[in-house]
Amino acid sequence: ADEVGLTLLSKSLSFRSNPKVRVVWRVPNATHFIPNFESQAGFLTFQDQLEAAGFKVLPNDSSLSSIQQQIPDLIFAVNNFEISPQLESTKQPDISPLSDYDDLFRECFSDLSKNVPVAFADVRYSNGADKSFVKYLLSKLKTNMTTRIAYAGWNTDGNTLGTAACNGMLLSQLDDTASKQDSAARCFTYLRLVEDCSYQSDVRNVLISKVLEDGGDVTDLTPHLKDYESFVFQHLTNE
């Protein structure tokens, strides 16, 4: 329930406009798997989080043309896992080709997304980001600077889905002419990328190894907190 504060804020905003969301799954036929630390299928947690955040989910009807389909207030893209059990982020394989994601998430950076923000829920792994996916996102953002995105890829599926949904709600309600708001939203997204990808998927394990080598307690860094903060910061800046 770490995302519950965001959920309450998001729900309060939703009453103003009854926002609609269109969903894109990386692997649509793998949504029934139960993620780590969860007690139900991934698509059920996904539905619960979007409802709690205040969204109405639009049907993905392939028989309708792009003109006939309703324009959403948010595109919600889920980078889900395809084989059970879900792996920890620290156990993920080598970098995947960026084309693997481009085929699946091309719509998220289409002409539509110039006016519609996109929330990316990175739940391919638990306790951290899919590093290949983040590399893909950053490559797309370099050429699509006007696209407003939300991102989360941390801890449990519920934490990630809830955070991405609520940040997406905030983006959908922002005045896109308000540069100060847009700058703050981008800052939050980049901080999430540092936390979820650089720290949780990489540097945290390096820190754990360092603490154990020093004979310390990984549950209490207080005696040498400043030293370990410097150690982490040095590694993050090298990521």
mmCIF file of C-alpha atoms in Angstrom:
data_model
loop_
_atom_site.group_PDB
_atom_site.id
_atom_site.type_symbol
_atom_site.label_atom_id
_atom_site.label_comp_id
_atom_site.label_asym_id
_atom_site.label_seq_id
_atom_site.Cartn_x
_atom_site.Cartn_y
_atom_site.Cartn_z
ATOM 1 C CA ALA A 1 0.000 0.000 0.000
ATOM 2 C CA ASP A 2 2.990 2.342 -0.393
ATOM 3 C CA GLU A 3 1.191 4.086 -3.259
ATOM 4 C CA VAL A 4 -2.029 4.747 -1.317
ATOM 5 C CA GLY A 5 -1.344 8.464 -0.759
ATOM 6 C CA LEU A 6 -1.036 8.955 -4.507
ATOM 7 C CA THR A 7 -4.181 6.884 -5.028
ATOM 8 C CA LEU A 8 -6.254 9.141 -2.787
ATOM 9 C CA LEU A 9 -4.949 12.255 -4.538
ATOM 10 C CA SER A 10 -5.632 10.709 -7.942
ATOM 11 C CA LYS A 11 -9.179 9.692 -7.001
ATOM 12 C CA SER A 12 -9.957 13.209 -5.808
ATOM 13 C CA LEU A 13 -8.820 14.633 -9.157
ATOM 14 C CA SER A 14 -10.837 12.125 -11.185
ATOM 15 C CA PHE A 15 -14.200 13.549 -10.082
ATOM 16 C CA ARG A 16 -13.551 16.672 -12.149
ATOM 17 C CA SER A 17 -13.403 14.968 -15.541
ATOM 18 C CA ASN A 18 -14.107 11.204 -15.369
ATOM 19 C CA PRO A 19 -10.845 10.482 -17.259
ATOM 20 C CA LYS A 20 -10.575 7.624 -19.745
ATOM 21 C CA VAL A 21 -7.544 5.393 -20.206
ATOM 22 C CA ARG A 22 -6.456 3.104 -23.059
ATOM 23 C CA VAL A 23 -4.303 0.123 -22.106
ATOM 24 C CA VAL A 24 -1.342 -1.397 -23.966
ATOM 25 C CA TRP A 25 0.198 -4.662 -22.697
ATOM 26 C CA ARG A 26 3.638 -5.875 -23.758
ATOM 27 C CA VAL A 27 2.418 -9.490 -23.553
ATOM 28 C CA PRO A 28 -1.425 -9.504 -23.626
ATOM 29 C CA ASN A 29 -1.712 -13.294 -23.241
ATOM 30 C CA ALA A 30 0.387 -13.372 -20.034
ATOM 31 C CA THR A 31 -1.712 -11.175 -17.778
ATOM 32 C CA HIS A 32 -3.061 -14.144 -15.766
ATOM 33 C CA PHE A 33 0.254 -14.898 -14.031
ATOM 34 C CA ILE A 34 0.480 -14.099 -10.316
ATOM 35 C CA PRO A 35 3.389 -11.697 -9.625
ATOM 36 C CA ASN A 36 5.775 -11.970 -6.689
ATOM 37 C CA PHE A 37 4.362 -10.731 -3.351
ATOM 38 C CA GLU A 38 0.807 -10.731 -4.764
ATOM 39 C CA SER A 39 -2.154 -13.082 -4.233
ATOM 40 C CA GLN A 40 -4.004 -12.608 -7.514
ATOM 41 C CA ALA A 41 -3.417 -12.464 -11.263
ATOM 42 C CA GLY A 42 -1.630 -9.391 -12.583
ATOM 43 C CA PHE A 43 -4.590 -8.158 -14.621
ATOM 44 C CA LEU A 44 -6.804 -8.097 -11.506
ATOM 45 C CA THR A 45 -4.346 -5.912 -9.581
ATOM 46 C CA PHE A 46 -4.095 -3.755 -12.691
ATOM 47 C CA GLN A 47 -7.890 -3.333 -12.846
ATOM 48 C CA ASP A 48 -8.101 -2.589 -9.127
ATOM 49 C CA GLN A 49 -5.405 0.086 -9.310
ATOM 50 C CA LEU A 50 -6.929 1.876 -12.308
ATOM 51 C CA GLU A 51 -10.364 1.851 -10.671
ATOM 52 C CA ALA A 52 -8.947 3.113 -7.388
ATOM 53 C CA ALA A 53 -7.139 5.899 -9.251
ATOM 54 C CA GLY A 54 -10.441 6.985 -10.835
ATOM 55 C CA PHE A 55 -10.037 5.892 -14.465
ATOM 56 C CA LYS A 56 -12.569 4.432 -16.880
ATOM 57 C CA VAL A 57 -10.869 1.833 -19.083
ATOM 58 C CA LEU A 58 -11.678 2.091 -22.791
ATOM 59 C CA PRO A 59 -12.178 -1.179 -24.706
ATOM 60 C CA ASN A 60 -9.413 -2.136 -27.129
ATOM 61 C CA ASP A 61 -11.591 -2.924 -30.132
ATOM 62 C CA SER A 62 -9.399 -3.729 -33.137
ATOM 63 C CA SER A 63 -12.464 -3.701 -35.411
ATOM 64 C CA LEU A 64 -12.798 0.049 -34.916
ATOM 65 C CA SER A 65 -10.706 2.500 -36.889
ATOM 66 C CA SER A 66 -8.488 4.978 -35.068
ATOM 67 C CA ILE A 67 -11.025 7.674 -35.969
ATOM 68 C CA GLN A 68 -13.933 5.733 -34.445
ATOM 69 C CA GLN A 69 -12.115 4.941 -31.216
ATOM 70 C CA GLN A 70 -12.438 7.396 -28.347
ATOM 71 C CA ILE A 71 -9.384 9.506 -27.638
ATOM 72 C CA PRO A 72 -8.215 8.667 -24.100
ATOM 73 C CA ASP A 73 -6.989 11.075 -21.460
ATOM 74 C CA LEU A 74 -4.092 8.695 -20.790
ATOM 75 C CA ILE A 75 -2.362 5.759 -22.454
ATOM 76 C CA PHE A 76 -1.363 3.158 -19.854
ATOM 77 C CA ALA A 77 1.446 0.896 -21.073
ATOM 78 C CA VAL A 78 2.298 -2.225 -19.046
ATOM 79 C CA ASN A 79 5.679 -3.898 -19.508
ATOM 80 C CA ASN A 80 4.548 -7.220 -18.036
ATOM 81 C CA PHE A 81 6.419 -10.510 -17.647
ATOM 82 C CA GLU A 82 5.790 -13.405 -20.028
ATOM 83 C CA ILE A 83 6.973 -16.455 -18.031
ATOM 84 C CA SER A 84 6.086 -17.427 -14.471
ATOM 85 C CA PRO A 85 7.486 -17.064 -11.873
ATOM 86 C CA GLN A 86 8.350 -13.391 -12.145
ATOM 87 C CA LEU A 87 12.085 -12.751 -11.825
ATOM 88 C CA GLU A 88 13.724 -10.284 -9.460
ATOM 89 C CA SER A 89 15.223 -7.278 -11.263
ATOM 90 C CA THR A 90 18.713 -8.255 -10.084
ATOM 91 C CA LYS A 91 18.321 -11.605 -11.889
ATOM 92 C CA GLN A 92 17.311 -10.197 -15.271
ATOM 93 C CA PRO A 93 19.216 -11.402 -18.343
ATOM 94 C CA ASP A 94 21.447 -9.316 -20.573
ATOM 95 C CA ILE A 95 20.139 -6.297 -22.455
ATOM 96 C CA SER A 96 17.319 -7.044 -24.903
ATOM 97 C CA PRO A 97 17.150 -5.448 -28.386
ATOM 98 C CA LEU A 98 15.311 -2.129 -28.306
ATOM 99 C CA SER A 99 13.306 -3.259 -31.345
ATOM 100 C CA ASP A 100 11.561 -5.792 -29.086
ATOM 101 C CA TYR A 101 9.839 -2.891 -27.328
ATOM 102 C CA ASP A 102 9.359 -0.669 -30.355
ATOM 103 C CA ASP A 103 7.078 -3.204 -32.033
ATOM 104 C CA LEU A 104 4.900 -3.361 -28.926
ATOM 105 C CA PHE A 105 4.856 0.233 -27.692
ATOM 106 C CA ARG A 106 4.998 2.149 -30.986
ATOM 107 C CA GLU A 107 1.507 3.572 -30.378
ATOM 108 C CA CYS A 108 2.736 5.218 -27.200
ATOM 109 C CA PHE A 109 5.000 7.502 -29.237
ATOM 110 C CA SER A 110 2.666 7.986 -32.195
ATOM 111 C CA ASP A 111 0.949 11.202 -33.257
ATOM 112 C CA LEU A 112 -1.726 10.487 -30.643
ATOM 113 C CA SER A 113 0.732 10.736 -27.784
ATOM 114 C CA LYS A 114 1.716 14.272 -28.752
ATOM 115 C CA ASN A 115 -1.475 15.339 -27.009
ATOM 116 C CA VAL A 116 -2.086 12.359 -24.704
ATOM 117 C CA PRO A 117 0.316 11.551 -21.841
ATOM 118 C CA VAL A 118 1.606 8.009 -21.389
ATOM 119 C CA ALA A 119 2.086 6.137 -18.106
ATOM 120 C CA PHE A 120 4.537 3.220 -18.216
ATOM 121 C CA ALA A 121 4.145 0.528 -15.548
ATOM 122 C CA ASP A 122 7.326 -1.547 -15.629
ATOM 123 C CA VAL A 123 6.375 -4.851 -13.957
ATOM 124 C CA ARG A 124 8.486 -7.257 -15.998
ATOM 125 C CA TYR A 125 10.571 -7.836 -12.857
ATOM 126 C CA SER A 126 9.885 -7.316 -9.172
ATOM 127 C CA ASN A 127 11.895 -4.965 -6.959
ATOM 128 C CA GLY A 128 13.268 -2.869 -9.780
ATOM 129 C CA ALA A 129 13.186 -1.874 -13.426
ATOM 130 C CA ASP A 130 13.676 -3.708 -16.690
ATOM 131 C CA LYS A 131 16.965 -2.076 -17.696
ATOM 132 C CA SER A 132 16.443 -2.796 -21.404
ATOM 133 C CA PHE A 133 13.027 -1.171 -21.276
ATOM 134 C CA VAL A 134 14.379 1.938 -19.559
ATOM 135 C CA LYS A 135 17.100 2.200 -22.204
ATOM 136 C CA TYR A 136 14.350 2.031 -24.847
ATOM 137 C CA LEU A 137 12.321 4.740 -23.087
ATOM 138 C CA LEU A 138 15.270 7.094 -22.835
ATOM 139 C CA SER A 139 16.097 6.579 -26.522
ATOM 140 C CA LYS A 140 12.514 7.458 -27.479
ATOM 141 C CA LEU A 141 12.396 10.497 -25.210
ATOM 142 C CA LYS A 142 15.455 11.943 -26.944
ATOM 143 C CA THR A 143 13.479 12.112 -30.189
ATOM 144 C CA ASN A 144 10.054 12.789 -28.661
ATOM 145 C CA MET A 145 10.752 15.607 -26.248
ATOM 146 C CA THR A 146 7.134 16.807 -26.285
ATOM 147 C CA THR A 147 5.742 13.459 -25.074
ATOM 148 C CA ARG A 148 4.748 13.615 -21.414
ATOM 149 C CA ILE A 149 5.337 10.341 -19.604
ATOM 150 C CA ALA A 150 4.946 8.831 -16.163
ATOM 151 C CA TYR A 151 7.049 5.854 -15.090
ATOM 152 C CA ALA A 152 7.258 3.417 -12.207
ATOM 153 C CA GLY A 153 9.103 0.107 -11.819
ATOM 154 C CA TRP A 154 9.656 -0.623 -8.152
ATOM 155 C CA ASN A 155 8.937 -3.258 -5.489
ATOM 156 C CA THR A 156 5.603 -5.060 -6.068
ATOM 157 C CA ASP A 157 3.235 -4.998 -9.035
ATOM 158 C CA GLY A 158 0.702 -3.159 -6.872
ATOM 159 C CA ASN A 159 3.228 -0.475 -5.933
ATOM 160 C CA THR A 160 4.281 0.015 -9.549
ATOM 161 C CA LEU A 161 0.845 -0.106 -11.172
ATOM 162 C CA GLY A 162 -0.620 2.227 -8.554
ATOM 163 C CA THR A 163 2.212 4.752 -8.796
ATOM 164 C CA ALA A 164 2.145 4.838 -12.607
ATOM 165 C CA ALA A 165 -1.655 5.146 -12.707
ATOM 166 C CA CYS A 166 -1.730 8.023 -10.228
ATOM 167 C CA ASN A 167 1.146 9.896 -11.827
ATOM 168 C CA GLY A 168 -0.656 9.394 -15.139
ATOM 169 C CA MET A 169 -3.782 10.930 -13.630
ATOM 170 C CA LEU A 170 -1.795 14.003 -12.583
ATOM 171 C CA LEU A 171 -0.358 14.345 -16.093
ATOM 172 C CA SER A 172 -3.805 13.994 -17.663
ATOM 173 C CA GLN A 173 -5.080 16.874 -15.521
ATOM 174 C CA LEU A 174 -2.111 19.219 -15.996
ATOM 175 C CA ASP A 175 -2.365 22.256 -18.203
ATOM 176 C CA ASP A 176 0.240 21.393 -20.846
ATOM 177 C CA THR A 177 0.992 25.088 -21.285
ATOM 178 C CA ALA A 178 2.133 25.377 -17.671
ATOM 179 C CA SER A 179 5.891 24.925 -18.035
ATOM 180 C CA LYS A 180 6.470 24.940 -14.276
ATOM 181 C CA GLN A 181 4.088 22.011 -13.755
ATOM 182 C CA ASP A 182 5.522 20.145 -16.739
ATOM 183 C CA SER A 183 9.059 20.628 -15.431
ATOM 184 C CA ALA A 184 8.080 19.250 -12.012
ATOM 185 C CA ALA A 185 6.419 16.226 -13.638
ATOM 186 C CA ARG A 186 9.531 15.482 -15.693
ATOM 187 C CA CYS A 187 11.722 15.814 -12.603
ATOM 188 C CA PHE A 188 9.574 13.261 -10.754
ATOM 189 C CA THR A 189 9.807 10.838 -13.693
ATOM 190 C CA TYR A 190 13.591 11.120 -13.907
ATOM 191 C CA LEU A 191 13.893 10.587 -10.151
ATOM 192 C CA ARG A 192 11.835 7.405 -10.532
ATOM 193 C CA LEU A 193 14.169 6.201 -13.282
ATOM 194 C CA VAL A 194 17.174 6.782 -11.011
ATOM 195 C CA GLU A 195 15.508 5.038 -8.053
ATOM 196 C CA ASP A 196 13.819 2.136 -9.848
ATOM 197 C CA CYS A 197 16.420 1.391 -12.501
ATOM 198 C CA SER A 198 19.816 2.599 -11.333
ATOM 199 C CA TYR A 199 19.407 1.973 -7.597
ATOM 200 C CA GLN A 200 16.974 -0.913 -7.204
ATOM 201 C CA SER A 201 18.151 -2.946 -10.204
ATOM 202 C CA ASP A 202 21.888 -2.375 -9.718
ATOM 203 C CA VAL A 203 23.379 -0.234 -6.982
ATOM 204 C CA ARG A 204 21.383 -1.669 -4.067
ATOM 205 C CA ASN A 205 23.059 -5.070 -4.487
ATOM 206 C CA VAL A 206 26.463 -3.391 -4.752
ATOM 207 C CA LEU A 207 25.713 -1.581 -1.479
ATOM 208 C CA ILE A 208 24.629 -4.815 0.215
ATOM 209 C CA SER A 209 27.902 -6.491 -0.803
ATOM 210 C CA LYS A 210 29.866 -3.501 0.504
ATOM 211 C CA VAL A 211 28.094 -3.522 3.880
ATOM 212 C CA LEU A 212 28.614 -7.275 4.313
ATOM 213 C CA GLU A 213 32.299 -6.949 3.393
ATOM 214 C CA ASP A 214 32.605 -4.277 6.081
ATOM 215 C CA GLY A 215 31.006 -6.633 8.614
ATOM 216 C CA GLY A 216 28.019 -4.312 8.932
ATOM 217 C CA ASP A 217 24.289 -4.886 9.311
ATOM 218 C CA VAL A 218 22.291 -4.332 6.094
ATOM 219 C CA THR A 219 19.189 -3.536 8.187
ATOM 220 C CA ASP A 220 20.928 -0.701 10.067
ATOM 221 C CA LEU A 221 23.312 1.587 8.186
ATOM 222 C CA THR A 222 23.113 4.331 10.828
ATOM 223 C CA PRO A 223 26.664 3.943 12.235
ATOM 224 C CA HIS A 224 28.230 4.676 8.816
ATOM 225 C CA LEU A 225 25.305 6.307 7.003
ATOM 226 C CA LYS A 226 27.237 9.250 5.521
ATOM 227 C CA ASP A 227 29.906 6.949 4.096
ATOM 228 C CA TYR A 228 27.334 4.661 2.519
ATOM 229 C CA GLU A 229 25.391 7.613 1.109
ATOM 230 C CA SER A 230 28.578 8.800 -0.607
ATOM 231 C CA PHE A 231 29.241 5.260 -1.846
ATOM 232 C CA VAL A 232 25.750 5.019 -3.371
ATOM 233 C CA PHE A 233 25.902 8.491 -4.907
ATOM 234 C CA GLN A 234 29.242 7.719 -6.556
ATOM 235 C CA HIS A 235 27.828 4.564 -8.131
ATOM 236 C CA LEU A 236 24.620 6.274 -9.253
ATOM 237 C CA THR A 237 26.539 8.996 -11.042
ATOM 238 C CA ASN A 238 28.507 6.312 -12.886
ATOM 239 C CA GLU A 239 25.345 4.525 -14.069
#
